N, CA and C atoms as an extended XYZ file, in Angstrom:
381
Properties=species:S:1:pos:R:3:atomname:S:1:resname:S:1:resid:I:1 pbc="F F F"
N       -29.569       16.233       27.003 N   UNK     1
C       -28.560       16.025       25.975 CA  UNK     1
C       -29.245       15.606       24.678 C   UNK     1
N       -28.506       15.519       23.407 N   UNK     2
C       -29.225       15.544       22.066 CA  UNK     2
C       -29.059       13.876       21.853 C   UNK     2
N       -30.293       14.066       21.464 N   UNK     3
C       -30.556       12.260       21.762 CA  UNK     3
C       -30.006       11.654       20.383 C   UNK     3
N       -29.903       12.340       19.428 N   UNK     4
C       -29.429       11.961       17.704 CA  UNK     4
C       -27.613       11.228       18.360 C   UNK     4
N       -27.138       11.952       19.145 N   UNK     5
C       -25.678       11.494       19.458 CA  UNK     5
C       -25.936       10.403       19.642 C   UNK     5
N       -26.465        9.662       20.619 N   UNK     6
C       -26.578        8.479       21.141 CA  UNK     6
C       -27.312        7.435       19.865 C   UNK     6
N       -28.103        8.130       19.338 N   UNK     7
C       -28.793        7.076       18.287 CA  UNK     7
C       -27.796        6.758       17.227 C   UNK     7
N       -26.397        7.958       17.096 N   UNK     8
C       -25.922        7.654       15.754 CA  UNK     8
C       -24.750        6.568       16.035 C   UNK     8
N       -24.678        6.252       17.811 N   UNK     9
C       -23.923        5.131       18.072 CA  UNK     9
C       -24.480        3.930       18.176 C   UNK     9
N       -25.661        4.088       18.317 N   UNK    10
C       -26.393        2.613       18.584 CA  UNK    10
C       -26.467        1.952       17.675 C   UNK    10
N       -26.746        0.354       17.527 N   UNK    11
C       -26.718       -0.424       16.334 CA  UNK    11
C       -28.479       -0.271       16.507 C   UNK    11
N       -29.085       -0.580       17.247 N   UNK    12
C       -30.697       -0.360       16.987 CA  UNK    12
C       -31.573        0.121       17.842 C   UNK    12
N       -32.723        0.428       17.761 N   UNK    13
C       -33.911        1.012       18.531 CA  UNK    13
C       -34.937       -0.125       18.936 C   UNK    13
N       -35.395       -0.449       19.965 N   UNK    14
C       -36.563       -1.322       20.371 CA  UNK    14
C       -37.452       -0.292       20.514 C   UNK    14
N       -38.716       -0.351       19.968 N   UNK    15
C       -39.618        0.008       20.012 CA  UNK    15
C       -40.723       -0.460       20.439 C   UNK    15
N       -41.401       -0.836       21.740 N   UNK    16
C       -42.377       -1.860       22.452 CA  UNK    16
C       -43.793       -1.040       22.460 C   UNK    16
N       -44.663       -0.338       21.688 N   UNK    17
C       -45.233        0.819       21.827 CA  UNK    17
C       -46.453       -0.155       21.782 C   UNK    17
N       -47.607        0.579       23.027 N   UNK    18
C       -49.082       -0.074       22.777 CA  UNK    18
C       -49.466        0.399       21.511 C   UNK    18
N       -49.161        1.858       21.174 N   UNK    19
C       -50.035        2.855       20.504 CA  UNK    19
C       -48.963        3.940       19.869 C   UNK    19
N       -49.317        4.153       18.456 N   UNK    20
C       -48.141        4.934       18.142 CA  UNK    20
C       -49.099        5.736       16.839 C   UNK    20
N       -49.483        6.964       16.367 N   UNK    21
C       -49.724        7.292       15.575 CA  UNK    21
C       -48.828        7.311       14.528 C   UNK    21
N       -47.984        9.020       14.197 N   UNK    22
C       -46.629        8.698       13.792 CA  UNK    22
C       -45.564        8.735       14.330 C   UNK    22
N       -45.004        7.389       14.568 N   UNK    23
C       -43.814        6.869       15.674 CA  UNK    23
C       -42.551        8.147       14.435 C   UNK    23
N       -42.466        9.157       14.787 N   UNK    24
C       -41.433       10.191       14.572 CA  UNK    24
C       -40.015        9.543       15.247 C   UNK    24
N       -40.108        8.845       16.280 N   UNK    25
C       -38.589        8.367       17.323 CA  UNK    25
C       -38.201        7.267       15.783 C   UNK    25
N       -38.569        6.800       14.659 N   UNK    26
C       -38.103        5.684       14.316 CA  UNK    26
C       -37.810        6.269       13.227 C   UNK    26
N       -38.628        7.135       12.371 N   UNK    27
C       -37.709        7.665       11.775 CA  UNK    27
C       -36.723        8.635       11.615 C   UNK    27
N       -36.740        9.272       12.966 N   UNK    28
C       -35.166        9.850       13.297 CA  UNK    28
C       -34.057        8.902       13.668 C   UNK    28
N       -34.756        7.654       14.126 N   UNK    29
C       -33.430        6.608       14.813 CA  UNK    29
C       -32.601        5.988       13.215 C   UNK    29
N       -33.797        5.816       12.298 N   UNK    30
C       -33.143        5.261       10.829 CA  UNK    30
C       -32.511        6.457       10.413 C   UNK    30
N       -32.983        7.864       10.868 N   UNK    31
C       -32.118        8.914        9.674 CA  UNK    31
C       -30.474        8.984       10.429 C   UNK    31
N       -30.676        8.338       11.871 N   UNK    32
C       -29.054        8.337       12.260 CA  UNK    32
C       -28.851        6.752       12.047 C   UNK    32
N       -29.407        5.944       11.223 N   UNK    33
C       -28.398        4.793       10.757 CA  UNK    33
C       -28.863        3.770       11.861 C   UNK    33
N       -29.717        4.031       12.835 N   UNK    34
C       -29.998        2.230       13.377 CA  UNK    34
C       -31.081        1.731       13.016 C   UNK    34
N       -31.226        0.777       13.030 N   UNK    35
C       -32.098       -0.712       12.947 CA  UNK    35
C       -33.276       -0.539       13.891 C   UNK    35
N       -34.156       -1.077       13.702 N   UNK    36
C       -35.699       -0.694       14.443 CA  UNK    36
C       -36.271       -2.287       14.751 C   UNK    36
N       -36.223       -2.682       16.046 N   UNK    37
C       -37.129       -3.806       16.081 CA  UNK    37
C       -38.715       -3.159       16.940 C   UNK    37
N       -39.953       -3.208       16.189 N   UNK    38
C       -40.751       -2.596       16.784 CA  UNK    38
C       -42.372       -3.637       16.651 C   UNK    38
N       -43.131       -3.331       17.714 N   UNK    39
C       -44.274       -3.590       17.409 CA  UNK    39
C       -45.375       -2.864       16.486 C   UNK    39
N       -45.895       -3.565       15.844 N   UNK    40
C       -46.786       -3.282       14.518 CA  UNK    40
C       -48.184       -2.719       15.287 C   UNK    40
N       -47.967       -1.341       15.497 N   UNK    41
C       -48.954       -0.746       15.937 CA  UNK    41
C       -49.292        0.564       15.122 C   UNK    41
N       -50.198        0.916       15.082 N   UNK    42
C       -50.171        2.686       14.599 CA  UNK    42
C       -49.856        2.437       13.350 C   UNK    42
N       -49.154        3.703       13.251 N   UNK    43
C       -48.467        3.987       11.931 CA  UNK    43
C       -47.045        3.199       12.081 C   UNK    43
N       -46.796        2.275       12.809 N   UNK    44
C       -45.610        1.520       12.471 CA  UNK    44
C       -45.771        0.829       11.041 C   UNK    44
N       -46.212        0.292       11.500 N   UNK    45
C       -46.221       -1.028       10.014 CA  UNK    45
C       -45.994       -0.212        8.326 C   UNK    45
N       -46.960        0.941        8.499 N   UNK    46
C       -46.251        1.812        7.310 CA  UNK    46
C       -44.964        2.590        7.223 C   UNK    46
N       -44.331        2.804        7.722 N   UNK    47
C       -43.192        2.653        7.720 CA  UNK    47
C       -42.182        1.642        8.038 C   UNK    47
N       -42.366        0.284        8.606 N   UNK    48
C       -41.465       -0.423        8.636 CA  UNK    48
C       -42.056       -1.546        7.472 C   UNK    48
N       -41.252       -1.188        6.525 N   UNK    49
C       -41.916       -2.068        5.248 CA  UNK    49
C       -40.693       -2.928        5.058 C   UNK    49
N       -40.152       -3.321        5.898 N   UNK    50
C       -38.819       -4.480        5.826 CA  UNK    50
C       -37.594       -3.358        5.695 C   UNK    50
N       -36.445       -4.438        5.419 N   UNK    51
C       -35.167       -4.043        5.465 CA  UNK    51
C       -35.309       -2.801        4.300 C   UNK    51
N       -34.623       -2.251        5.063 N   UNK    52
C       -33.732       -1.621        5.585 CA  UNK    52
C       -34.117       -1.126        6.601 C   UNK    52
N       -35.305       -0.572        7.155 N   UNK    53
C       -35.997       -0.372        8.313 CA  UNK    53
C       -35.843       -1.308        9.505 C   UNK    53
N       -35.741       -2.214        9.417 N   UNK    54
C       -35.468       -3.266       10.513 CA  UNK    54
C       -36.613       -4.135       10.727 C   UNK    54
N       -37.481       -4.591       11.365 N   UNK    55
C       -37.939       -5.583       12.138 CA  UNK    55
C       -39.060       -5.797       13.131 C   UNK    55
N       -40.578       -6.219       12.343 N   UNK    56
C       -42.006       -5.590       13.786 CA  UNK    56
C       -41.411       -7.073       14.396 C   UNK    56
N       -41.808       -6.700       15.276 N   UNK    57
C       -42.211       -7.957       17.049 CA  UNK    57
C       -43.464       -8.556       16.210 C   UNK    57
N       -43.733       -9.859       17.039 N   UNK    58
C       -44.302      -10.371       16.522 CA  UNK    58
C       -45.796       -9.869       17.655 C   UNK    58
N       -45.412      -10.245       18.904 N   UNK    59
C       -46.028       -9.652       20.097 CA  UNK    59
C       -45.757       -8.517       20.837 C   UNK    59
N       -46.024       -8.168       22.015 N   UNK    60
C       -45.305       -7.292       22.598 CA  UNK    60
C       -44.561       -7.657       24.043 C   UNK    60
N       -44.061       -8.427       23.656 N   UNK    61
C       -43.217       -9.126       25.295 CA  UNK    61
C       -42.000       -9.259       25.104 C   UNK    61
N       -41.278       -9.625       26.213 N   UNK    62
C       -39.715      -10.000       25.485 CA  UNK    62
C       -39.474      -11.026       24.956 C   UNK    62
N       -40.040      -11.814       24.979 N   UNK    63
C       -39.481      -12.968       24.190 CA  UNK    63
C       -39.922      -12.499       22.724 C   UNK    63
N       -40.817      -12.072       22.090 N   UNK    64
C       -40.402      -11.278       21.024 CA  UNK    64
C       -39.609      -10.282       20.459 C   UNK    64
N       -39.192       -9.032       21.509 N   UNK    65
C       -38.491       -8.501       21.239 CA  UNK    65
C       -36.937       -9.127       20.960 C   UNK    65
N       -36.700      -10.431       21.725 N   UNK    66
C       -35.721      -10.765       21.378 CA  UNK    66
C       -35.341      -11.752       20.237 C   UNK    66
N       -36.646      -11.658       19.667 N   UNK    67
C       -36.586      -12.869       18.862 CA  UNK    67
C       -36.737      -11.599       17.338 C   UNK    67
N       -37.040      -10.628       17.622 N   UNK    68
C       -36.659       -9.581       16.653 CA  UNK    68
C       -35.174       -9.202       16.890 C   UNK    68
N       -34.201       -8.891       17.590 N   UNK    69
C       -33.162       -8.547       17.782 CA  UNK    69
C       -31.940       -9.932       17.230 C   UNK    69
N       -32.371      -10.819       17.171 N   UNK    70
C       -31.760      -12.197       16.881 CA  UNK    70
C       -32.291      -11.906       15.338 C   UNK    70
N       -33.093      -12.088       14.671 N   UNK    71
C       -33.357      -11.378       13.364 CA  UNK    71
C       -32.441      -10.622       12.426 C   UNK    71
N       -32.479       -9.613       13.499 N   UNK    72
C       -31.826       -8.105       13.158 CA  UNK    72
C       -30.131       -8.425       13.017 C   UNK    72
N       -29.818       -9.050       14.185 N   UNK    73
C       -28.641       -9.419       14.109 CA  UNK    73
C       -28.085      -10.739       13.223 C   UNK    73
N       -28.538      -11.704       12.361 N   UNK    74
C       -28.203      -12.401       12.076 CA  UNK    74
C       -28.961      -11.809       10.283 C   UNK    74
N       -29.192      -10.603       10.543 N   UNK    75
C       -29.647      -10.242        9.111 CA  UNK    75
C       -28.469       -9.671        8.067 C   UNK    75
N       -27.221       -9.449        8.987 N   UNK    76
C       -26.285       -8.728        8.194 CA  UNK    76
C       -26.512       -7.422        8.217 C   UNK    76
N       -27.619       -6.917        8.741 N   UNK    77
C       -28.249       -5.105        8.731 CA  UNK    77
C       -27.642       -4.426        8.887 C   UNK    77
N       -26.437       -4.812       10.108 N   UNK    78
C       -26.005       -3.965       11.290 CA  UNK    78
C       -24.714       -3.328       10.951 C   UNK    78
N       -24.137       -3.937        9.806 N   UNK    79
C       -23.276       -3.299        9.162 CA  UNK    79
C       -23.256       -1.357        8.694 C   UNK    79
N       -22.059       -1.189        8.312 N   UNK    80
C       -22.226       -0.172        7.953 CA  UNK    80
C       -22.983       -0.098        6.568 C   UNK    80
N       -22.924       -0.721        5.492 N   UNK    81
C       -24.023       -0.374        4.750 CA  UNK    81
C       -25.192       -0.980        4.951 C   UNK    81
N       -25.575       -1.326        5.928 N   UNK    82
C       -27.256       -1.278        6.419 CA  UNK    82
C       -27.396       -0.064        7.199 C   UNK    82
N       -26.497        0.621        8.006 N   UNK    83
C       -26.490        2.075        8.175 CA  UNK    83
C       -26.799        3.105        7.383 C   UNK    83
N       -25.820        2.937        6.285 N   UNK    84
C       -26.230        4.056        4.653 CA  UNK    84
C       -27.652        3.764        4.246 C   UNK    84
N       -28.241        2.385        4.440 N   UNK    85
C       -28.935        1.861        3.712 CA  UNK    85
C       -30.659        2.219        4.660 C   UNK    85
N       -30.235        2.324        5.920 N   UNK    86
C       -31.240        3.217        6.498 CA  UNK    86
C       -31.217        4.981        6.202 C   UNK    86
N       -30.398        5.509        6.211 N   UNK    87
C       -30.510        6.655        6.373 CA  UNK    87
C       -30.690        7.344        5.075 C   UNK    87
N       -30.515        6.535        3.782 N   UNK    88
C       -31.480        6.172        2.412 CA  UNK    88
C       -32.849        6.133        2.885 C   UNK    88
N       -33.203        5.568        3.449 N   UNK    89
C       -34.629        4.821        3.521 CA  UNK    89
C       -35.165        6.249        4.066 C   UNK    89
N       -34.826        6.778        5.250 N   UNK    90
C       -35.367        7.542        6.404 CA  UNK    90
C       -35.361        9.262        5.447 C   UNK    90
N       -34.729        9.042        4.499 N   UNK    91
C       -35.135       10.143        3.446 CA  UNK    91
C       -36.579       10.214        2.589 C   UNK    91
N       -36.873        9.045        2.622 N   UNK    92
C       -38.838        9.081        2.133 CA  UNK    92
C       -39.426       10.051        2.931 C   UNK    92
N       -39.670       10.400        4.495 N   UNK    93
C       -39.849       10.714        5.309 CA  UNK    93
C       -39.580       11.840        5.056 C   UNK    93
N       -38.885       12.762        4.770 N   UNK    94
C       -38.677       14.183        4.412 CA  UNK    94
C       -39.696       15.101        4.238 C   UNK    94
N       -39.779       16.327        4.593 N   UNK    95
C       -40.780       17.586        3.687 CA  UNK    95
C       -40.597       17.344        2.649 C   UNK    95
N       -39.264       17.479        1.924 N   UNK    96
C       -40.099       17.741       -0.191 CA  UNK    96
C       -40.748       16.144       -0.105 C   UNK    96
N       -40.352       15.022        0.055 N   UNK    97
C       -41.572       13.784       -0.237 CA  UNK    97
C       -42.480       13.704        0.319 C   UNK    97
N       -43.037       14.322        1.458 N   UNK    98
C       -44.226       14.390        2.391 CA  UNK    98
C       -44.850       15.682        1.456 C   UNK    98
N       -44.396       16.823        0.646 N   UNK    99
C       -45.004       17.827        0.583 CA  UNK    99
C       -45.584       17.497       -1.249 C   UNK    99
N       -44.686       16.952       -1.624 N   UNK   100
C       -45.307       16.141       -2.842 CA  UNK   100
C       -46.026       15.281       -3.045 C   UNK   100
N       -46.093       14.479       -2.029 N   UNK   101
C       -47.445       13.474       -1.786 CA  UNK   101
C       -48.821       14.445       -2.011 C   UNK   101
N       -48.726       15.545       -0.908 N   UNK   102
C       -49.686       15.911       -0.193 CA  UNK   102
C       -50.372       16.800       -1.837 C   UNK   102
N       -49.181       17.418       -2.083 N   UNK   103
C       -49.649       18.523       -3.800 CA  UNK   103
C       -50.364       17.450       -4.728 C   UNK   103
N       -50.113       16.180       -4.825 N   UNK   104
C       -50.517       15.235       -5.979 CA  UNK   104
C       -52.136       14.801       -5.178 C   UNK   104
N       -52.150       14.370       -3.772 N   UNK   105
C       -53.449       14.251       -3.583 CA  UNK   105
C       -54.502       15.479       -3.688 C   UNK   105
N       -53.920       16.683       -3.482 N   UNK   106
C       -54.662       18.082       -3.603 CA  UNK   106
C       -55.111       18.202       -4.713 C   UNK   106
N       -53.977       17.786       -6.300 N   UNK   107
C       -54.247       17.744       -7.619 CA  UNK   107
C       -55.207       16.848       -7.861 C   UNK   107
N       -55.493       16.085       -7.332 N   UNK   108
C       -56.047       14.449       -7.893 CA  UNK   108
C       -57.414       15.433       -7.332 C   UNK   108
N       -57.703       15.224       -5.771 N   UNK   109
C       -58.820       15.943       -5.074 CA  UNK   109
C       -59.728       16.694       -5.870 C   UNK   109
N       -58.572       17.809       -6.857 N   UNK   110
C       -58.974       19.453       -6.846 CA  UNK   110
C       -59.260       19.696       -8.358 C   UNK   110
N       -58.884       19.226       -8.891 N   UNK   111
C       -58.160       18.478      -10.543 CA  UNK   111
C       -57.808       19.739      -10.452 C   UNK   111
N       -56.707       20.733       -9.726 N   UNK   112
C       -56.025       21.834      -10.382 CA  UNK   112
C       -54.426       21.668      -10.054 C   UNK   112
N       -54.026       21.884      -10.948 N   UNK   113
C       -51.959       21.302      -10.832 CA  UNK   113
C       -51.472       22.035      -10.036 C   UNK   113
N       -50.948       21.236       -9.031 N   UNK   114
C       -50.243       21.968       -7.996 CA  UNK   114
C       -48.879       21.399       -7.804 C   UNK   114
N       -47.726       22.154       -7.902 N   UNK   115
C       -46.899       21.723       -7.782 CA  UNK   115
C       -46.120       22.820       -6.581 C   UNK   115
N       -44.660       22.335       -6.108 N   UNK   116
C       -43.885       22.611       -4.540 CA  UNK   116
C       -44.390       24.441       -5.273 C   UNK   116
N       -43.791       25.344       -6.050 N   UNK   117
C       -43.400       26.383       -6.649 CA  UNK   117
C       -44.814       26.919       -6.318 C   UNK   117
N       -45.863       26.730       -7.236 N   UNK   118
C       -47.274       26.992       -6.957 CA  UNK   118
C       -48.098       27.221       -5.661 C   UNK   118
N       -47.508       26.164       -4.490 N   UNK   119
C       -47.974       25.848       -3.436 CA  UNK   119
C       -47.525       26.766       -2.639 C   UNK   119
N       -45.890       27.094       -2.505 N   UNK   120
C       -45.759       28.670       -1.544 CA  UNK   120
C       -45.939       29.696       -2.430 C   UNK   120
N       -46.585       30.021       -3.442 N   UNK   121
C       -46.991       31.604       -3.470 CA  UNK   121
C       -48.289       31.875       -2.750 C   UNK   121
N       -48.224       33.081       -2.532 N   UNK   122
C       -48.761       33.935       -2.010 CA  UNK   122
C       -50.410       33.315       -2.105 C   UNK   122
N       -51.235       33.467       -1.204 N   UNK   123
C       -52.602       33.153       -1.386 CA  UNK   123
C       -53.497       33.765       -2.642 C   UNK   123
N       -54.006       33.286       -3.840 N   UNK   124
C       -54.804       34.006       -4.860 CA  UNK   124
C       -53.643       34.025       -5.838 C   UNK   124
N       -52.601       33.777       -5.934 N   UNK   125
C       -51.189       33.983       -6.800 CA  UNK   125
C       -50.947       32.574       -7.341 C   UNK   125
N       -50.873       32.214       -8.449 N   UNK   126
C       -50.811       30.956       -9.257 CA  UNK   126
C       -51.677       29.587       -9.135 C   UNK   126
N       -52.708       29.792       -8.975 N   UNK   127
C       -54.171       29.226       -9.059 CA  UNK   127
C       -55.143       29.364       -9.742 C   UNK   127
């Protein structure tokens, strides 16, 4: 079954991960509107840069996780506009902002201007 249904009912995601490169589950759980209590592993921590994102563990046991969920819940987050207010957030995360990052470091790299338009033509075509 499509797991977005269930996330767009949940108020949040626990995330207990040893190891996470890019934790992709968190920012699909914010683009359906829940709250993230997670451990600061991987590529967590760059993306959970505070609220609106939700909440790292401090450890990885339960008594942290619950001491992130007590957080979360006494943060006011859980509302519906901490919902809007994630699924705002979980729009950084996108192709055109992932693909504009990537054109400005290529420019910086390459010193030649690359912009989205430039970047899908054709190979040898606007360069």
């Amino acid at each position: 079954e499509n797991p977005y249904s269930f996330m767009r009912r949940s108020a949040a995601l626990v995330l207990s991960s040893r190891w996470e490169a890019l934790p992709t589950v968190l920012i699909e759980a914010m683009a359906c509107g829940c709250a993230v209590v997670a451990t600061p592993v991987g590529g967590i921590p760059e993306i959970m840069t505070g609220p609106p994102a939700g909440h790292l563990m401090a450890a990885r046991d339960a008594d942290a996780m619950l001491e992130g969920w007590r957080r979360l819940e006494s943060s006011g987050e859980l509302d519906e506009a901490g919902r809007a207010a994630r699924r705002d957030y979980a729009e950084r995360f996108g192709w055109a902002p992932t693909t504009r990052g990537q054109l400005a470091i290529f420019s910086h790299l390459t010193g030649v201007a690359l912009d989205e338009e430039a970047a899908a033509a054709p190979v040898g075509h606007g360069l």
